[in-house]
Amino acid sequence: MLFCADSRVCPESIFDQRSDSIFETRNAGNVVDDDVLGSFEYAVEHLHVPLIVVLGHKGCGAIHAVCEAQDRPLPNHLRELQKHMEGIHKDVMNAHDRHDAHVLDELSAKNAAQQARLLVEQSSVLAAAVKKGDVRLHYAICDMESGVVEFFDVAKDAPRK
Ligand SMILES: [Zn+2]
């Protein structure tokens, strides 16, 4: 599972799982980079995980930072984070006030969807496993206040079980 690094997001608690039951990679904004791809390829090929979830969350600081910056480049390595989220904000921002919390939550969902798609677009290993039905791929949004997690399908050609 790919989660935001936000310390308030605790996957084991959210899903009522033991600490050794979730293979997780984390970074700010739950974005797909080469390290994440390598981790997931390992998890699929060697650990045979049956499910991949990209979990975004409401009130995400990384989403907020990228949203605030708009087209201005963020400093230093934050620019990398921004690049991974490129394009997610434009259509949402055009329709809303950028300071609205609902807009940020909408962006969190959009980002999680985009990152989940990138997993299969950028990794032939993951794409093949999903196509074959060995792995289900979803994205989800967590509301940390209520503890509710909403799950969504990623691609229409992803198998549903
Ligand atoms: Zn976050």
Short mmCIF file of N, CA and C and ligand atoms in Angstrom, two decimals:
data_model
loop_
_atom_site.label_atom_id
_atom_site.label_comp_id
_atom_site.label_asym_id
_atom_site.label_seq_id
_atom_site.Cartn_x
_atom_site.Cartn_y
_atom_site.Cartn_z
N MET A 1 0.84 -1.18 0.00
CA MET A 1 0.00 0.00 0.00
C MET A 1 0.88 1.24 0.00
N LEU A 2 0.42 2.24 -0.71
CA LEU A 2 1.15 3.50 -0.77
C LEU A 2 0.35 4.54 0.01
N PHE A 3 1.00 5.07 1.05
CA PHE A 3 0.34 6.02 1.93
C PHE A 3 1.10 7.33 1.99
N CYS A 4 0.40 8.37 2.38
CA CYS A 4 1.07 9.63 2.69
C CYS A 4 1.90 9.44 3.96
N ALA A 5 3.00 10.18 4.03
CA ALA A 5 3.88 10.07 5.19
C ALA A 5 3.32 10.77 6.42
N ASP A 6 2.22 11.45 6.27
CA ASP A 6 1.59 12.16 7.40
C ASP A 6 1.47 11.22 8.61
N SER A 7 2.03 11.66 9.74
CA SER A 7 2.07 10.78 10.92
C SER A 7 0.68 10.49 11.48
N ARG A 8 -0.30 11.29 11.08
CA ARG A 8 -1.66 11.02 11.55
C ARG A 8 -2.30 9.85 10.82
N VAL A 9 -1.69 9.47 9.70
CA VAL A 9 -2.22 8.33 8.94
C VAL A 9 -1.54 7.06 9.42
N CYS A 10 -2.28 6.21 10.09
CA CYS A 10 -1.73 4.95 10.60
C CYS A 10 -2.52 3.79 9.98
N PRO A 11 -1.98 3.23 8.91
CA PRO A 11 -2.73 2.21 8.16
C PRO A 11 -3.16 1.02 9.01
N GLU A 12 -2.30 0.58 9.92
CA GLU A 12 -2.66 -0.59 10.73
C GLU A 12 -3.90 -0.29 11.59
N SER A 13 -3.96 0.91 12.12
CA SER A 13 -5.13 1.28 12.92
C SER A 13 -6.36 1.46 12.05
N ILE A 14 -6.17 2.12 10.92
CA ILE A 14 -7.30 2.39 10.03
C ILE A 14 -7.97 1.09 9.59
N PHE A 15 -7.12 0.11 9.25
CA PHE A 15 -7.67 -1.15 8.72
C PHE A 15 -7.70 -2.26 9.76
N ASP A 16 -7.42 -1.90 11.01
CA ASP A 16 -7.46 -2.87 12.10
C ASP A 16 -6.60 -4.10 11.78
N GLN A 17 -5.36 -3.82 11.42
CA GLN A 17 -4.42 -4.88 11.02
C GLN A 17 -3.24 -4.93 11.98
N ARG A 18 -2.60 -6.10 12.03
CA ARG A 18 -1.38 -6.22 12.83
C ARG A 18 -0.26 -5.45 12.14
N SER A 19 0.77 -5.13 12.91
CA SER A 19 1.85 -4.31 12.37
C SER A 19 2.64 -5.02 11.28
N ASP A 20 2.56 -6.34 11.20
CA ASP A 20 3.34 -7.05 10.19
C ASP A 20 2.50 -7.49 8.99
N SER A 21 1.32 -6.93 8.85
CA SER A 21 0.44 -7.45 7.81
C SER A 21 0.29 -6.55 6.59
N ILE A 22 0.82 -5.34 6.64
CA ILE A 22 0.69 -4.43 5.50
C ILE A 22 2.09 -4.07 5.00
N PHE A 23 2.33 -4.36 3.71
CA PHE A 23 3.57 -3.91 3.07
C PHE A 23 3.32 -2.48 2.63
N GLU A 24 4.06 -1.55 3.20
CA GLU A 24 3.73 -0.16 2.90
C GLU A 24 4.95 0.66 2.50
N THR A 25 4.72 1.55 1.57
CA THR A 25 5.69 2.57 1.22
C THR A 25 5.00 3.90 1.48
N ARG A 26 5.77 4.84 1.96
CA ARG A 26 5.16 6.11 2.34
C ARG A 26 6.02 7.28 1.86
N ASN A 27 5.37 8.32 1.44
CA ASN A 27 6.05 9.59 1.19
C ASN A 27 4.98 10.70 1.21
N ALA A 28 5.45 11.92 1.27
CA ALA A 28 4.50 13.03 1.34
C ALA A 28 3.67 13.06 0.07
N GLY A 29 2.38 13.04 0.22
CA GLY A 29 1.48 13.12 -0.92
C GLY A 29 1.25 11.80 -1.63
N ASN A 30 1.75 10.69 -1.05
CA ASN A 30 1.59 9.35 -1.65
C ASN A 30 1.77 9.38 -3.17
N VAL A 31 3.00 9.77 -3.58
CA VAL A 31 3.29 9.87 -5.01
C VAL A 31 4.16 8.70 -5.48
N VAL A 32 4.02 8.39 -6.76
CA VAL A 32 4.77 7.27 -7.36
C VAL A 32 6.09 7.79 -7.90
N ASP A 33 7.18 7.24 -7.38
CA ASP A 33 8.51 7.51 -7.95
C ASP A 33 9.19 6.16 -8.17
N ASP A 34 10.45 6.19 -8.59
CA ASP A 34 11.14 4.94 -8.93
C ASP A 34 11.27 4.02 -7.71
N ASP A 35 11.50 4.59 -6.55
CA ASP A 35 11.62 3.76 -5.35
C ASP A 35 10.30 3.06 -5.02
N VAL A 36 9.22 3.78 -5.17
CA VAL A 36 7.89 3.20 -4.92
C VAL A 36 7.62 2.08 -5.92
N LEU A 37 7.94 2.33 -7.19
CA LEU A 37 7.73 1.30 -8.21
C LEU A 37 8.53 0.05 -7.90
N GLY A 38 9.79 0.24 -7.50
CA GLY A 38 10.63 -0.91 -7.15
C GLY A 38 10.07 -1.66 -5.96
N SER A 39 9.59 -0.94 -4.97
CA SER A 39 9.02 -1.58 -3.78
C SER A 39 7.78 -2.40 -4.14
N PHE A 40 6.94 -1.85 -4.98
CA PHE A 40 5.72 -2.57 -5.36
C PHE A 40 6.02 -3.76 -6.26
N GLU A 41 6.99 -3.61 -7.14
CA GLU A 41 7.36 -4.76 -7.97
C GLU A 41 7.88 -5.89 -7.08
N TYR A 42 8.66 -5.54 -6.09
CA TYR A 42 9.14 -6.55 -5.14
C TYR A 42 7.96 -7.20 -4.41
N ALA A 43 7.04 -6.38 -3.94
CA ALA A 43 5.91 -6.89 -3.17
C ALA A 43 5.04 -7.83 -4.01
N VAL A 44 4.89 -7.50 -5.27
CA VAL A 44 4.05 -8.33 -6.15
C VAL A 44 4.78 -9.60 -6.57
N GLU A 45 6.03 -9.46 -6.96
CA GLU A 45 6.74 -10.62 -7.50
C GLU A 45 7.22 -11.58 -6.41
N HIS A 46 7.63 -11.04 -5.27
CA HIS A 46 8.25 -11.89 -4.25
C HIS A 46 7.36 -12.14 -3.04
N LEU A 47 6.50 -11.20 -2.72
CA LEU A 47 5.63 -11.39 -1.55
C LEU A 47 4.21 -11.78 -1.97
N HIS A 48 3.94 -11.66 -3.26
CA HIS A 48 2.64 -12.05 -3.82
C HIS A 48 1.47 -11.35 -3.11
N VAL A 49 1.63 -10.06 -2.90
CA VAL A 49 0.53 -9.31 -2.29
C VAL A 49 -0.68 -9.34 -3.23
N PRO A 50 -1.89 -9.51 -2.69
CA PRO A 50 -3.07 -9.63 -3.55
C PRO A 50 -3.76 -8.30 -3.85
N LEU A 51 -3.34 -7.25 -3.16
CA LEU A 51 -4.06 -5.97 -3.27
C LEU A 51 -3.08 -4.81 -3.13
N ILE A 52 -3.23 -3.85 -4.03
CA ILE A 52 -2.46 -2.60 -3.91
C ILE A 52 -3.46 -1.47 -3.73
N VAL A 53 -3.21 -0.65 -2.73
CA VAL A 53 -4.07 0.50 -2.49
C VAL A 53 -3.20 1.75 -2.39
N VAL A 54 -3.57 2.77 -3.14
CA VAL A 54 -2.97 4.09 -2.95
C VAL A 54 -3.95 4.87 -2.08
N LEU A 55 -3.52 5.18 -0.89
CA LEU A 55 -4.41 5.83 0.08
C LEU A 55 -4.05 7.29 0.29
N GLY A 56 -4.91 8.16 -0.19
CA GLY A 56 -4.77 9.57 0.10
C GLY A 56 -5.61 9.89 1.32
N HIS A 57 -5.48 11.09 1.80
CA HIS A 57 -6.29 11.43 2.97
C HIS A 57 -6.74 12.88 2.91
N LYS A 58 -7.84 13.13 3.59
CA LYS A 58 -8.35 14.50 3.66
C LYS A 58 -7.42 15.34 4.53
N GLY A 59 -7.32 16.62 4.23
CA GLY A 59 -6.47 17.50 5.01
C GLY A 59 -4.99 17.26 4.78
N CYS A 60 -4.61 16.87 3.56
CA CYS A 60 -3.21 16.52 3.28
C CYS A 60 -2.36 17.78 3.08
N GLY A 61 -1.30 17.91 3.86
CA GLY A 61 -0.41 19.07 3.78
C GLY A 61 0.35 19.14 2.47
N ALA A 62 0.72 18.00 1.92
CA ALA A 62 1.45 17.98 0.65
C ALA A 62 0.55 18.49 -0.48
N ILE A 63 -0.69 18.04 -0.46
CA ILE A 63 -1.65 18.51 -1.46
C ILE A 63 -1.85 20.02 -1.30
N HIS A 64 -1.94 20.45 -0.08
CA HIS A 64 -2.14 21.87 0.18
C HIS A 64 -0.98 22.70 -0.35
N ALA A 65 0.25 22.23 -0.14
CA ALA A 65 1.44 22.96 -0.59
C ALA A 65 1.46 23.07 -2.12
N VAL A 66 1.16 21.97 -2.80
CA VAL A 66 1.16 21.99 -4.26
C VAL A 66 0.03 22.87 -4.78
N CYS A 67 -1.08 22.81 -4.10
CA CYS A 67 -2.24 23.61 -4.49
C CYS A 67 -1.93 25.11 -4.33
N GLU A 68 -1.32 25.46 -3.24
CA GLU A 68 -0.98 26.86 -2.97
C GLU A 68 0.02 27.40 -3.98
N ALA A 69 0.98 26.56 -4.37
CA ALA A 69 2.03 26.99 -5.29
C ALA A 69 1.49 27.22 -6.69
N GLN A 70 0.44 26.49 -7.05
CA GLN A 70 -0.12 26.54 -8.40
C GLN A 70 0.99 26.31 -9.43
N ASP A 71 1.25 27.28 -10.29
CA ASP A 71 2.27 27.07 -11.33
C ASP A 71 3.66 27.51 -10.91
N ARG A 72 3.79 28.06 -9.72
CA ARG A 72 5.12 28.48 -9.25
C ARG A 72 5.88 27.26 -8.73
N PRO A 73 7.16 27.13 -9.10
CA PRO A 73 7.91 25.96 -8.62
C PRO A 73 8.17 26.04 -7.12
N LEU A 74 7.96 24.94 -6.44
CA LEU A 74 8.28 24.86 -5.02
C LEU A 74 9.80 24.76 -4.88
N PRO A 75 10.35 25.19 -3.74
CA PRO A 75 11.82 25.20 -3.59
C PRO A 75 12.42 23.82 -3.39
N ASN A 76 13.68 23.72 -3.77
CA ASN A 76 14.51 22.54 -3.51
C ASN A 76 13.82 21.25 -3.94
N HIS A 77 13.89 20.22 -3.12
CA HIS A 77 13.36 18.93 -3.53
C HIS A 77 11.84 18.85 -3.47
N LEU A 78 11.20 19.87 -2.90
CA LEU A 78 9.74 19.90 -2.96
C LEU A 78 9.25 19.98 -4.40
N ARG A 79 10.14 20.48 -5.25
CA ARG A 79 9.80 20.56 -6.68
C ARG A 79 9.53 19.16 -7.24
N GLU A 80 10.26 18.17 -6.74
CA GLU A 80 10.04 16.80 -7.20
C GLU A 80 8.64 16.32 -6.84
N LEU A 81 8.25 16.64 -5.62
CA LEU A 81 6.90 16.29 -5.17
C LEU A 81 5.86 16.94 -6.08
N GLN A 82 6.11 18.20 -6.37
CA GLN A 82 5.19 18.96 -7.22
C GLN A 82 5.10 18.34 -8.62
N LYS A 83 6.25 17.91 -9.14
CA LYS A 83 6.27 17.30 -10.48
C LYS A 83 5.42 16.03 -10.51
N HIS A 84 5.48 15.27 -9.44
CA HIS A 84 4.71 14.03 -9.40
C HIS A 84 3.20 14.29 -9.38
N MET A 85 2.83 15.49 -8.95
CA MET A 85 1.41 15.83 -8.89
C MET A 85 0.99 16.74 -10.04
N GLU A 86 1.88 16.93 -10.98
CA GLU A 86 1.63 17.84 -12.09
C GLU A 86 0.29 17.55 -12.76
N GLY A 87 -0.44 18.60 -12.99
CA GLY A 87 -1.68 18.44 -13.76
C GLY A 87 -2.91 18.14 -12.93
N ILE A 88 -2.73 17.74 -11.68
CA ILE A 88 -3.93 17.33 -10.93
C ILE A 88 -4.80 18.52 -10.55
N HIS A 89 -4.19 19.68 -10.41
CA HIS A 89 -4.95 20.76 -9.81
C HIS A 89 -5.69 21.66 -10.80
N LYS A 90 -5.28 21.63 -12.07
CA LYS A 90 -5.76 22.68 -12.96
C LYS A 90 -7.28 22.70 -13.14
N ASP A 91 -7.87 21.57 -13.49
CA ASP A 91 -9.31 21.62 -13.73
C ASP A 91 -10.11 21.80 -12.44
N VAL A 92 -9.59 21.23 -11.35
CA VAL A 92 -10.28 21.41 -10.07
C VAL A 92 -10.19 22.86 -9.64
N MET A 93 -9.01 23.43 -9.79
CA MET A 93 -8.80 24.81 -9.35
C MET A 93 -9.61 25.80 -10.17
N ASN A 94 -9.81 25.48 -11.42
CA ASN A 94 -10.57 26.40 -12.27
C ASN A 94 -12.02 26.53 -11.82
N ALA A 95 -12.50 25.52 -11.13
CA ALA A 95 -13.91 25.51 -10.76
C ALA A 95 -14.17 25.95 -9.32
N HIS A 96 -13.12 26.11 -8.52
CA HIS A 96 -13.35 26.37 -7.10
C HIS A 96 -12.43 27.45 -6.54
N ASP A 97 -12.76 27.84 -5.33
CA ASP A 97 -11.89 28.70 -4.54
C ASP A 97 -10.78 27.82 -3.98
N ARG A 98 -9.54 28.22 -4.20
CA ARG A 98 -8.44 27.33 -3.84
C ARG A 98 -8.27 27.15 -2.34
N HIS A 99 -8.90 27.97 -1.54
CA HIS A 99 -8.73 27.83 -0.10
C HIS A 99 -9.82 26.96 0.53
N ASP A 100 -10.71 26.50 -0.28
CA ASP A 100 -11.79 25.68 0.24
C ASP A 100 -11.29 24.28 0.58
N ALA A 101 -11.63 23.82 1.79
CA ALA A 101 -11.16 22.50 2.22
C ALA A 101 -11.68 21.39 1.33
N HIS A 102 -12.88 21.56 0.80
CA HIS A 102 -13.45 20.53 -0.08
C HIS A 102 -12.64 20.40 -1.37
N VAL A 103 -12.09 21.51 -1.83
CA VAL A 103 -11.26 21.47 -3.03
C VAL A 103 -10.01 20.64 -2.75
N LEU A 104 -9.41 20.88 -1.60
CA LEU A 104 -8.21 20.12 -1.25
C LEU A 104 -8.52 18.63 -1.14
N ASP A 105 -9.65 18.31 -0.58
CA ASP A 105 -10.02 16.89 -0.47
C ASP A 105 -10.30 16.28 -1.83
N GLU A 106 -10.88 17.09 -2.71
CA GLU A 106 -11.11 16.62 -4.08
C GLU A 106 -9.77 16.37 -4.78
N LEU A 107 -8.83 17.26 -4.50
CA LEU A 107 -7.49 17.09 -5.08
C LEU A 107 -6.79 15.85 -4.52
N SER A 108 -7.00 15.58 -3.24
CA SER A 108 -6.41 14.37 -2.64
C SER A 108 -6.91 13.13 -3.35
N ALA A 109 -8.21 13.11 -3.64
CA ALA A 109 -8.79 11.96 -4.34
C ALA A 109 -8.25 11.87 -5.76
N LYS A 110 -8.17 13.01 -6.41
CA LYS A 110 -7.68 13.03 -7.78
C LYS A 110 -6.21 12.58 -7.83
N ASN A 111 -5.44 13.04 -6.87
CA ASN A 111 -4.04 12.64 -6.81
C ASN A 111 -3.90 11.14 -6.56
N ALA A 112 -4.66 10.61 -5.63
CA ALA A 112 -4.58 9.17 -5.34
C ALA A 112 -4.93 8.36 -6.59
N ALA A 113 -5.94 8.81 -7.31
CA ALA A 113 -6.34 8.12 -8.55
C ALA A 113 -5.21 8.18 -9.57
N GLN A 114 -4.62 9.36 -9.72
CA GLN A 114 -3.54 9.53 -10.69
C GLN A 114 -2.34 8.66 -10.32
N GLN A 115 -1.98 8.65 -9.03
CA GLN A 115 -0.81 7.87 -8.62
C GLN A 115 -1.06 6.38 -8.83
N ALA A 116 -2.28 5.94 -8.57
CA ALA A 116 -2.60 4.53 -8.79
C ALA A 116 -2.47 4.17 -10.27
N ARG A 117 -2.94 5.06 -11.13
CA ARG A 117 -2.81 4.81 -12.58
C ARG A 117 -1.35 4.78 -12.99
N LEU A 118 -0.54 5.65 -12.38
CA LEU A 118 0.88 5.69 -12.74
C LEU A 118 1.59 4.39 -12.39
N LEU A 119 1.13 3.72 -11.35
CA LEU A 119 1.75 2.44 -10.98
C LEU A 119 1.71 1.46 -12.15
N VAL A 120 0.58 1.38 -12.82
CA VAL A 120 0.47 0.43 -13.93
C VAL A 120 0.97 1.02 -15.25
N GLU A 121 0.97 2.34 -15.35
CA GLU A 121 1.50 2.95 -16.57
C GLU A 121 3.02 2.88 -16.61
N GLN A 122 3.64 2.96 -15.45
CA GLN A 122 5.10 3.03 -15.41
C GLN A 122 5.77 1.71 -15.09
N SER A 123 5.02 0.71 -14.73
CA SER A 123 5.62 -0.59 -14.42
C SER A 123 4.92 -1.70 -15.21
N SER A 124 5.66 -2.31 -16.09
CA SER A 124 5.08 -3.43 -16.86
C SER A 124 4.80 -4.62 -15.94
N VAL A 125 5.58 -4.76 -14.89
CA VAL A 125 5.37 -5.85 -13.93
C VAL A 125 4.02 -5.69 -13.24
N LEU A 126 3.76 -4.50 -12.76
CA LEU A 126 2.49 -4.24 -12.06
C LEU A 126 1.32 -4.31 -13.04
N ALA A 127 1.51 -3.76 -14.22
CA ALA A 127 0.44 -3.79 -15.22
C ALA A 127 0.07 -5.23 -15.55
N ALA A 128 1.07 -6.08 -15.72
CA ALA A 128 0.79 -7.48 -16.07
C ALA A 128 0.08 -8.20 -14.93
N ALA A 129 0.50 -7.93 -13.71
CA ALA A 129 -0.11 -8.59 -12.55
C ALA A 129 -1.56 -8.17 -12.38
N VAL A 130 -1.85 -6.90 -12.62
CA VAL A 130 -3.23 -6.41 -12.51
C VAL A 130 -4.07 -6.99 -13.63
N LYS A 131 -3.52 -6.98 -14.84
CA LYS A 131 -4.26 -7.50 -16.00
C LYS A 131 -4.59 -8.99 -15.82
N LYS A 132 -3.63 -9.71 -15.27
CA LYS A 132 -3.81 -11.15 -15.06
C LYS A 132 -4.78 -11.44 -13.92
N GLY A 133 -5.01 -10.45 -13.07
CA GLY A 133 -5.92 -10.66 -11.95
C GLY A 133 -5.21 -11.14 -10.69
N ASP A 134 -3.88 -11.15 -10.72
CA ASP A 134 -3.13 -11.57 -9.53
C ASP A 134 -3.19 -10.49 -8.44
N VAL A 135 -3.34 -9.26 -8.87
CA VAL A 135 -3.36 -8.13 -7.93
C VAL A 135 -4.53 -7.23 -8.27
N ARG A 136 -5.26 -6.82 -7.26
CA ARG A 136 -6.30 -5.81 -7.45
C ARG A 136 -5.68 -4.46 -7.11
N LEU A 137 -6.08 -3.44 -7.86
CA LEU A 137 -5.52 -2.11 -7.67
C LEU A 137 -6.66 -1.13 -7.40
N HIS A 138 -6.56 -0.45 -6.28
CA HIS A 138 -7.57 0.54 -5.92
C HIS A 138 -6.90 1.80 -5.39
N TYR A 139 -7.65 2.86 -5.36
CA TYR A 139 -7.22 4.01 -4.59
C TYR A 139 -8.31 4.30 -3.58
N ALA A 140 -7.93 5.00 -2.55
CA ALA A 140 -8.88 5.23 -1.46
C ALA A 140 -8.56 6.57 -0.80
N ILE A 141 -9.58 7.10 -0.16
CA ILE A 141 -9.42 8.36 0.58
C ILE A 141 -9.87 8.14 2.01
N CYS A 142 -9.01 8.55 2.91
CA CYS A 142 -9.30 8.39 4.33
C CYS A 142 -9.69 9.73 4.95
N ASP A 143 -10.77 9.71 5.68
CA ASP A 143 -11.14 10.85 6.51
C ASP A 143 -10.64 10.53 7.91
N MET A 144 -9.59 11.17 8.33
CA MET A 144 -8.95 10.79 9.59
C MET A 144 -9.81 11.13 10.80
N GLU A 145 -10.70 12.10 10.66
CA GLU A 145 -11.55 12.44 11.80
C GLU A 145 -12.59 11.37 12.06
N SER A 146 -13.21 10.87 11.00
CA SER A 146 -14.25 9.85 11.16
C SER A 146 -13.70 8.44 11.09
N GLY A 147 -12.51 8.28 10.47
CA GLY A 147 -11.95 6.95 10.27
C GLY A 147 -12.53 6.24 9.06
N VAL A 148 -13.40 6.93 8.32
CA VAL A 148 -14.02 6.31 7.15
C VAL A 148 -13.05 6.34 5.97
N VAL A 149 -12.94 5.19 5.29
CA VAL A 149 -12.12 5.09 4.08
C VAL A 149 -13.03 4.72 2.92
N GLU A 150 -12.98 5.52 1.88
CA GLU A 150 -13.75 5.23 0.67
C GLU A 150 -12.82 4.63 -0.37
N PHE A 151 -13.21 3.50 -0.95
CA PHE A 151 -12.41 2.83 -1.97
C PHE A 151 -12.99 3.07 -3.36
N PHE A 152 -12.09 3.16 -4.33
CA PHE A 152 -12.51 3.38 -5.72
C PHE A 152 -11.72 2.46 -6.64
N ASP A 153 -12.34 2.08 -7.76
CA ASP A 153 -11.62 1.36 -8.80
C ASP A 153 -10.73 2.33 -9.56
N VAL A 154 -9.64 1.82 -10.06
CA VAL A 154 -8.69 2.68 -10.75
C VAL A 154 -9.01 2.78 -12.24
N ALA A 155 -9.06 1.65 -12.89
CA ALA A 155 -9.23 1.66 -14.34
C ALA A 155 -10.37 0.73 -14.71
N LYS A 156 -11.03 1.09 -15.77
CA LYS A 156 -12.17 0.27 -16.17
C LYS A 156 -11.74 -1.14 -16.59
N ASP A 157 -10.47 -1.27 -17.02
CA ASP A 157 -10.01 -2.60 -17.42
C ASP A 157 -9.37 -3.37 -16.26
N ALA A 158 -9.33 -2.74 -15.07
CA ALA A 158 -8.82 -3.47 -13.92
C ALA A 158 -9.88 -4.47 -13.48
N PRO A 159 -9.46 -5.70 -13.21
CA PRO A 159 -10.45 -6.71 -12.81
C PRO A 159 -11.08 -6.40 -11.46
N ARG A 160 -12.38 -6.64 -11.35
CA ARG A 160 -13.07 -6.45 -10.07
C ARG A 160 -13.43 -7.82 -9.53
N LYS A 161 -13.21 -8.02 -8.28
CA LYS A 161 -13.55 -9.31 -7.66
C LYS A 161 -14.34 -9.07 -6.40
ZN ZN B 1 -0.77 13.88 3.43
#
